[in-house]
C-alpha positions as a printed Julia matrix, in Angstrom:
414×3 Matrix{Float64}:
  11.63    1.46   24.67
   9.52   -1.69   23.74
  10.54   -4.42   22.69
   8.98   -5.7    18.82
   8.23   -9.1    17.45
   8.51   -9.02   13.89
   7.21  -12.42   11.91
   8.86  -12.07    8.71
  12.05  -11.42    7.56
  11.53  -10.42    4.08
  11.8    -6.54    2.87
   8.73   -5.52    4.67
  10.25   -7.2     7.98
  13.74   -6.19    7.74
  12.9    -2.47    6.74
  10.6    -2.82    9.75
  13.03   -4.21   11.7
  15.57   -1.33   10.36
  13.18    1.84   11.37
  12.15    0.26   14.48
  15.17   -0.42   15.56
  16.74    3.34   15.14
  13.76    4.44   17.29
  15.32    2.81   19.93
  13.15   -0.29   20.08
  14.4    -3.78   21.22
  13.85   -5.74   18.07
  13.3    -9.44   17.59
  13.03  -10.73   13.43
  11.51  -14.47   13.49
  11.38  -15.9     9.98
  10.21  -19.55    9.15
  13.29  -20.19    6.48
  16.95  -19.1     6.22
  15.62  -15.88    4.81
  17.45  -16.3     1.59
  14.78  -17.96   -0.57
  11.99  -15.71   -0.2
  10.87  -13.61   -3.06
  12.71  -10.15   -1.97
  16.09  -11.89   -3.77
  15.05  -12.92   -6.93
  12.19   -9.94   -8.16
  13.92   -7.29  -10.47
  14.52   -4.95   -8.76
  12.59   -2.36   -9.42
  11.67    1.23   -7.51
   8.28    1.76   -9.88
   6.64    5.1    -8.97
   5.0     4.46  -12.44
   2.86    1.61  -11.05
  -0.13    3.45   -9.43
  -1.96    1.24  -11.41
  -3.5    -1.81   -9.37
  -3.92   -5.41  -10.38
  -7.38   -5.02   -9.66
  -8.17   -3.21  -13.11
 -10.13   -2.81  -15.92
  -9.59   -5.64  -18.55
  -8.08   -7.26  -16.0
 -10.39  -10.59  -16.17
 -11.56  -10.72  -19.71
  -7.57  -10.72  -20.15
  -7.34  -13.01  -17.2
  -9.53  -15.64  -18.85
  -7.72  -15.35  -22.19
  -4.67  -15.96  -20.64
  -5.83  -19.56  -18.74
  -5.92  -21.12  -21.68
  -2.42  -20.45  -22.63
   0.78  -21.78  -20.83
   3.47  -19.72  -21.4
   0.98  -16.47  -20.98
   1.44  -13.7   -18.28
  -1.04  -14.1   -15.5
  -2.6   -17.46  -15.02
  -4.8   -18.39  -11.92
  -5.45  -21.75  -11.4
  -8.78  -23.21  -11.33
  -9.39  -24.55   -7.84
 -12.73  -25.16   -5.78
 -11.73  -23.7    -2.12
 -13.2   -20.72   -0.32
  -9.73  -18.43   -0.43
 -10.05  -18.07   -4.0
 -13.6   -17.84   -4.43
 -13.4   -15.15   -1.53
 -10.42  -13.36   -3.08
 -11.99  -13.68   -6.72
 -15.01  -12.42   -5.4
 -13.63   -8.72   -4.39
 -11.65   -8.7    -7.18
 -14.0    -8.61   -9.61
 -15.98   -6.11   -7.6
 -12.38   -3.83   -7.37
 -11.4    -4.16  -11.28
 -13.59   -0.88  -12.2
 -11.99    2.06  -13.34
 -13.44    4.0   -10.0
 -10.99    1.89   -8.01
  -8.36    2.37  -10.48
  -8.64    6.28   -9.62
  -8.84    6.05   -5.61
  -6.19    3.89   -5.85
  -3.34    6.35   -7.58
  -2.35    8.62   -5.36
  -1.81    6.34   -1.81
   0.12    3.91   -4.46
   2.03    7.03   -6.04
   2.6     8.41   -2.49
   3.95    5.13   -1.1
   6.01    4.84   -3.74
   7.81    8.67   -3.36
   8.05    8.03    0.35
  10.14    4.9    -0.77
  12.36    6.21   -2.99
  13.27    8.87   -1.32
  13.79    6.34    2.04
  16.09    4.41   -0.55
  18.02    7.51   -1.38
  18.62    7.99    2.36
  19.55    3.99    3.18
  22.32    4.29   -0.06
  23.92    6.98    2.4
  24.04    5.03    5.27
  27.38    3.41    5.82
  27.23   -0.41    5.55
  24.8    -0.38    2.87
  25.35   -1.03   -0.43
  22.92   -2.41   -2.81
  23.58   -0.68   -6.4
  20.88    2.02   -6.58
  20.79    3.78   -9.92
  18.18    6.14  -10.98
  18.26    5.44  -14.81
  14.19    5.09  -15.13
  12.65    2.12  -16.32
  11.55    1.98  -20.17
   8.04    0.34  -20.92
   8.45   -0.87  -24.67
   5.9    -1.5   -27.1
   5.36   -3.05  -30.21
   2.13   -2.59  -31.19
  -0.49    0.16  -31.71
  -2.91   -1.17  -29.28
  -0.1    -1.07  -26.33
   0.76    2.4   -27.69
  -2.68    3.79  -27.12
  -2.61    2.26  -23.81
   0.92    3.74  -22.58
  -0.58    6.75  -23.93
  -3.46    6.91  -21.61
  -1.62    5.44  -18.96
   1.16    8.52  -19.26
  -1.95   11.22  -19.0
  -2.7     9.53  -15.68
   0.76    9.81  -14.77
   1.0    13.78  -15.75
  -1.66   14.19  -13.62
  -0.13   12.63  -10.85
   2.88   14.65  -11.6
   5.29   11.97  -12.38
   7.93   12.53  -14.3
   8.26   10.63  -18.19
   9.18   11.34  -21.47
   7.36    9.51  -24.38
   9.74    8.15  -26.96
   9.74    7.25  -30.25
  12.19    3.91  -31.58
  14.73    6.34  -32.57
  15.28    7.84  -29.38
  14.95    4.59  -27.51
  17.78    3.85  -29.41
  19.7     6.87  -28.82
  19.46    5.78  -25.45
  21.12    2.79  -25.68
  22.87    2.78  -29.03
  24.8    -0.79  -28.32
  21.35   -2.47  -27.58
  19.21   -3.81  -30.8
  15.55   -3.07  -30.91
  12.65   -3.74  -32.56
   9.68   -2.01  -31.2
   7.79    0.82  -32.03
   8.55    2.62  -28.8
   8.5     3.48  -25.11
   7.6     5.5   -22.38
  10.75    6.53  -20.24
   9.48    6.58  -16.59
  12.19    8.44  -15.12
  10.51    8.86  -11.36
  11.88    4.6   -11.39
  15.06    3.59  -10.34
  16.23    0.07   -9.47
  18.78   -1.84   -7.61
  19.96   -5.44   -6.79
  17.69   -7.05   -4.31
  20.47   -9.87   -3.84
  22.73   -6.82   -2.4
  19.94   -5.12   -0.49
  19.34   -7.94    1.59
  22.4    -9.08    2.14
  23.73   -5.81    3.7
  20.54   -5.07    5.42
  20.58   -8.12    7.18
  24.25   -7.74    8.3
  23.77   -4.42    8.68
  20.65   -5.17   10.82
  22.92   -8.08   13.07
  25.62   -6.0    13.66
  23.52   -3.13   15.37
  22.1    -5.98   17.77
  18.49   -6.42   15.78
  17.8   -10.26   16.37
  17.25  -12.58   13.46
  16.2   -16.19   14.14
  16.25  -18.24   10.86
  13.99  -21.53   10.59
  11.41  -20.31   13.67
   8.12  -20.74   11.9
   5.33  -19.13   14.16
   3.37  -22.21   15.45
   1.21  -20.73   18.31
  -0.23  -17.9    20.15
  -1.35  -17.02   23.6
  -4.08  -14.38   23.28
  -5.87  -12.36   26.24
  -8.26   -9.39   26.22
  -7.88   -9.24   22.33
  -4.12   -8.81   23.25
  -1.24  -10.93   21.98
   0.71  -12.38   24.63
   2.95  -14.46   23.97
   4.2   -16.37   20.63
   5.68  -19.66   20.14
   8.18  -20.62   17.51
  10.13  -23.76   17.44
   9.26  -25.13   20.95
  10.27  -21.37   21.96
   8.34  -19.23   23.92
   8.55  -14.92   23.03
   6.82  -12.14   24.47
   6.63   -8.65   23.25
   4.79   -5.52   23.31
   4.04   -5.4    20.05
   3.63   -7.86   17.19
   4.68   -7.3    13.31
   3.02   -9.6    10.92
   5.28   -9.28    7.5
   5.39  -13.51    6.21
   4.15  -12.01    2.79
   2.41  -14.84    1.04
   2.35  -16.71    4.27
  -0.02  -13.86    5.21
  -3.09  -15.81    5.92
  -2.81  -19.05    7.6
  -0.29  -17.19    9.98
  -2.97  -14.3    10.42
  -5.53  -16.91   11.13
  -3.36  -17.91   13.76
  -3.35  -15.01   15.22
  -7.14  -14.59   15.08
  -6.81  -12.41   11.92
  -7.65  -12.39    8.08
  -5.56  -11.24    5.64
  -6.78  -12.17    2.25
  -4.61  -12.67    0.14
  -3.53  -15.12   -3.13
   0.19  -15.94   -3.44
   1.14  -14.94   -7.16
   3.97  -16.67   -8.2
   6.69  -15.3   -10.29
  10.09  -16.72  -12.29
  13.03  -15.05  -12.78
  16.42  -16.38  -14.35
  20.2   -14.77  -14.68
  21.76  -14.36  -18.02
  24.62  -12.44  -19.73
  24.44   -8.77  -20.9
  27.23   -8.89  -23.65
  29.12   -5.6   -24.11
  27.0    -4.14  -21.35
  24.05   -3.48  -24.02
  21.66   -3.55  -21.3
  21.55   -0.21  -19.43
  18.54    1.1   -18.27
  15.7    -1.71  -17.03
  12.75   -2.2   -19.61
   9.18   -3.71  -19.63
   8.0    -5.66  -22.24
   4.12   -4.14  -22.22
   3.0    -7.01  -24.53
   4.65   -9.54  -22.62
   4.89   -8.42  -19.47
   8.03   -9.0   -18.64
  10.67   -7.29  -16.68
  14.18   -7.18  -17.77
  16.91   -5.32  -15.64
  20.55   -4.89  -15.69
  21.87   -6.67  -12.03
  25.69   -7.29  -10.92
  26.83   -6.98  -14.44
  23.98   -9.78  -15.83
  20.58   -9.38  -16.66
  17.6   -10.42  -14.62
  14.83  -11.68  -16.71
  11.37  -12.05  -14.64
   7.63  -12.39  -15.21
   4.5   -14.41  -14.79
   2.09  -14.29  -12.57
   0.45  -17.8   -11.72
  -2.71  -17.16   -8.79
  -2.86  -20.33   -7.16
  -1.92  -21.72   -3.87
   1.59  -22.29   -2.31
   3.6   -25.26   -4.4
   7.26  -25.73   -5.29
   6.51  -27.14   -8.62
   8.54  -25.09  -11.38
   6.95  -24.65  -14.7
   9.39  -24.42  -17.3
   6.45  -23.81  -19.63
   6.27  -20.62  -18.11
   9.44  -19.61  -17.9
   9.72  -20.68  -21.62
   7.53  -17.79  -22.43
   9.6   -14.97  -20.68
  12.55  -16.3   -22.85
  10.55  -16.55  -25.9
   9.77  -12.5   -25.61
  13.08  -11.14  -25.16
  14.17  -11.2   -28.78
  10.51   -9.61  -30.08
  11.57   -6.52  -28.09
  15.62   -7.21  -28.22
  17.03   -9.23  -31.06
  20.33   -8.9   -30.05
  19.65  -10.61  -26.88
  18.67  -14.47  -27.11
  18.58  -16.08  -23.86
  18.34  -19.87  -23.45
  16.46  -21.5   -21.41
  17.42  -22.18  -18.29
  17.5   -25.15  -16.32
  15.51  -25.72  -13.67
  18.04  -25.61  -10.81
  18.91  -21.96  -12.14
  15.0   -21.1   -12.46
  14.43  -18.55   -9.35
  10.77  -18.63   -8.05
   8.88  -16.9    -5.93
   4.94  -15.58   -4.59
   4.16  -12.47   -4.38
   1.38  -11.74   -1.48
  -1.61   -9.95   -3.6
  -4.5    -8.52   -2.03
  -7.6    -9.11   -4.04
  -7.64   -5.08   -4.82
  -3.87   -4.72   -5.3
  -2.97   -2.24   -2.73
  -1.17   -3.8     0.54
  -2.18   -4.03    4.17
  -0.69   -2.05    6.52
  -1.48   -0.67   10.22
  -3.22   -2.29   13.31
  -5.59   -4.99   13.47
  -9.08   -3.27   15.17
  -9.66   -7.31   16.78
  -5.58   -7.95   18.22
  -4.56   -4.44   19.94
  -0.91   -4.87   19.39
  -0.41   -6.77   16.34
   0.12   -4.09   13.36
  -0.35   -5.9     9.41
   2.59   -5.27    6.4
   1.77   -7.73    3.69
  -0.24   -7.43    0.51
   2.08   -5.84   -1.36
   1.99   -8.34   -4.68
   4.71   -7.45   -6.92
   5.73   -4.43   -5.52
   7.43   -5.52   -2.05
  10.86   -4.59   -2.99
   9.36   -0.84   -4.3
   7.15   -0.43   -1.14
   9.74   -1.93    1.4
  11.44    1.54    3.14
   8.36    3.05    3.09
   5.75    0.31    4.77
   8.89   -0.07    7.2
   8.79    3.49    8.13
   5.48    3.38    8.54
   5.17    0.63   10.65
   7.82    2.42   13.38
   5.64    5.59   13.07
   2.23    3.44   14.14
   4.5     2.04   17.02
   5.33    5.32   18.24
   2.42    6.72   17.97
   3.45    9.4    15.5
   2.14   10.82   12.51
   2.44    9.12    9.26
   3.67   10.72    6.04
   0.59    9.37    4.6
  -3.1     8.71    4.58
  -3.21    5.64    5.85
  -7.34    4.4     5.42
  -6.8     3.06    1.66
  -3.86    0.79    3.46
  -6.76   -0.4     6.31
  -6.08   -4.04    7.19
  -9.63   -4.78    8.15
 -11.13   -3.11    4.68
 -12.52   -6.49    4.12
C-alpha cells in the first residue's frame, strides 16, 4: 500500500481519489477551496462520446477572430500581452489542422467509452446517486450551413462507430412532443448520456469520507521539497505532507501549481456561465446543443441548466452578464416555448475550464518529477472524462496496464 497525495479535489481528483483508494491505497485529497465552487458543479452535465472533436480545429481561429469582436458571442479570448498566451496560442494554431483533428478521434472517443461505461458501474455502487440517464444528447440546427456540418461531423462519427440517428424537425418533435421547436433539425447522439454534477459530487465526496479517503478543504499547495527529481514533501497551509506519490488534478490552477512543482502544464483557463431555470410541464427531456449558438441546455433536478461561452483569458471573478445575455438570447431561436430571463448575477454560476492548447488533456507521469503523475487539461469535458482519467491514474500507480494508449495523453508533449 502507498500512501497518495492528490492536489485537487475536483472530478479528476475525487475519481482519482475513488480508484485509488479501492486499490487499497492510503489516500490524502488537498484542495485550495471548500471544493464546492469549482467548475465540476455548475457544467451540464454531460457524458459526450460525440465530442472526439478537439478545440484545436479547423475554422477554429478565423471563427475565433470573428467572435472577439462580439460580446455576447461563443468563444472569446482576450487580448493580453504575456508569454502563457502567446505560448498557448502559438501551438494552437499549429494543432487546428484537420491532421490533428483525425489523430485526435479515437484516444478522445476511447476515453470517453471507458467513462461511460465507469459511470454505469459507479450508478451501481451503493451510496451513489447522481441521476444518470442515457437519453442521448440532441445537437439542433437551424441553418443549412450547420446542417452540412453535423452531416460531416456524423460520417466521422460512423466511422468511429458511434451510435446516432440523423433527424429531421418532425421527428425531433416526435421526440419530445410537449417541447416547441423551431429548427430545421438534429443529430440524436445516442452513445451521450448525462447526469447532475451537483449530485455527483456531493455523494462522491461523502461517499469518498465515509470510506476514510482524506479531504482537506482550504489547503492551497504553497511549497515543495524536491530531491533527486523526486517529490518529497509538500506544504499546504503551514502543513507539512509526505507521500509516495503525488496527483496533480487543480484543473485551471494547472500551471502556476505545476511550476511549483518544477513542471509545465500549459494550459488557458476557459471560462464558462451557466444559470438554473424552470422546465414547465417537464418539456425538457433529453439535453440539446444549440450548434449555432453553442450552447448547452440539459434537464437537471427537475430545472434546466442553461450553459455556454467560452472566454480564454486568465483567472478573474468578474461576471459578464453580457455574456450570459447571449446564452439567454438563443434559447427561444431553437425553443420558443422556453424564454428564460436573465439572471442576476448572484444566480450566474461560473467557472474555467483547464484547456490544453490542442484540446486533449494531460495525463500520466512527469519524465522530470518521478512520482508526480499529471490529470488536467481536460477543457470542457472534465465531468465526461472524470471515471476514466481516475481509473487511469490508479492503473499508472500500480503499475498496471491501461485500457488505453496512453502517448496522445503525454504530459510532456510540449
Amino acid at each position: 500500500m502507498a500512501h497518495i497525495i492528490i492536489i485537487g479535489g475536483g472530478i479528476i481528483g475525487l475519481s482519482a481519489a475513488y480508484y485509488l483508494h479501492r486499490e487499497g491505497h492510503e489516500v490524502t485529497v488537498l484542495d485550495k477551496g471548500d471544493i464546492t465552487g469549482n467548475c465540476s458543479y455548475g457544467n451540464a452535465g454531460m457524458i459526450v462520446p460525440s465530442h472526439f472533436v478537439p478545440l484545436a480545429a479547423p475554422g477554429m481561429i478565423r471563427q475565433g477572430i470573428r467572435w472577439m469582436f462580439n460580446s455576447r458571442s461563443p468563444f472569446y479570448i482576450k487580448p493580453a500581452i504575456n508569454s502563457e498566451l502567446i505560448g498557448w496560442g502559438l501551438q494552437f494554431i499549429k494543432h487546428a489542422t484537420a491532421r490533428h483533428v483525425a489523430a485526435a478521434a479515437v484516444p478522445l472517443r476511447d476515453l470517453s467509452l471507458l467513462s461511460r461505461s465507469l459511470y454505469n458501474e459507479l450508478a451501481q455502487e451503493p451510496g451513489l446517486a447522481f441521476g444518470l440517464q442515457h437519453k442521448g444528447i440532441l445537437a439542433f440546427f437551424k441553418t443549412n450551413k450547420a446542417a452540412e456540418e453535423e452531416a460531416h461531423l456524423v460520417k466521422d462519427a460512423a466511422a468511429l462507430g458511434l451510435d446516432f440517428a440523423l433527424l429531421d424537425a418532425k421527428a425531433c418533435r416526435a421526440l419530445q412532443p410537449d417541447l416547441e421547436l423551431d429548427v430545421l433539425g438534429a443529430v440524436h447522439y445516442r452513445c451521450d448520456g448525462h447526469l447532475s454534477p451537483r449530485s455527483l459530487m456531493t455523494t462522491l465526496l461523502a461517499y469518498l469520507e465515509k470510506n476514510n479517503v482524506t479531504i482537506l478543504r482550504n489547503h492551497a499547495a504553497d511549497g515543495v521539497e524536491m530531491e533527486g527529481g523526486v517529490i518529497r514533501a509538500i506544504t499546504a497551509s503551514g502543513k507539512r505532507f509526505t507521500a509516495d506519490h503525488f496527483v496533480l488534478a487543480t484543473g485551471a490552477w494547472s500551471p502556476a501549481v505545476a511550476k511549483m512543482l518544477h513542471v509545465k502544464a500549459p494550459l488557458m483557463p476557459g471560462k464558462g456561465y451557466s444559470f438554473m431555470g424552470e422546465n414547465p410541464n417537464d418539456c425538457l427531456q433529453i439535453p440539446a446543443l444549440l450548434c449555432e449558438a453553442r450552447v448547452a441546455v440539459t434537464p437537471m433536478d427537475e430545472q434546466i441548466r442553461y450553459g455556454g461561452t467560452m472566454e480564454l483569458a486568465r483567472i478573474n471573478g468578474k461576471v459578464n452578464m453580457n455574456r450570459v445575455q447571449g446564452i439567454v438570447d438563443a434559447i427561444p431561436a431553437y425553443f420558443p416555448g422556453l424564454r428564460p430571463a436573465l439572471p442576476a448575477t448572484a444566480n450566474t454560476w461560473f467557472g474555467f475550464r483547464p484547456s490544453s492548447p490542442d484540446g486533449l488533456p494531460y495525463i500520466g507521469y512527469s519524465k522530470k518529477v518521478k512520482n508526480l503523475v499529471l490529470a488536467t487539461g481536460h477543457g470542457m469535458m472534465g465531468l465526461s472524462l472524470g471515471p476514466a482519467t481516475g481509473l487511469l491514474v490508479s492503473r499508472l500507480i500500480n503499475g498496471q496496464p491501461t485500457e488505453v494508449g496512453m502517448e496522445p495523453f503525454a504530459p510532456d508533449r510540449f
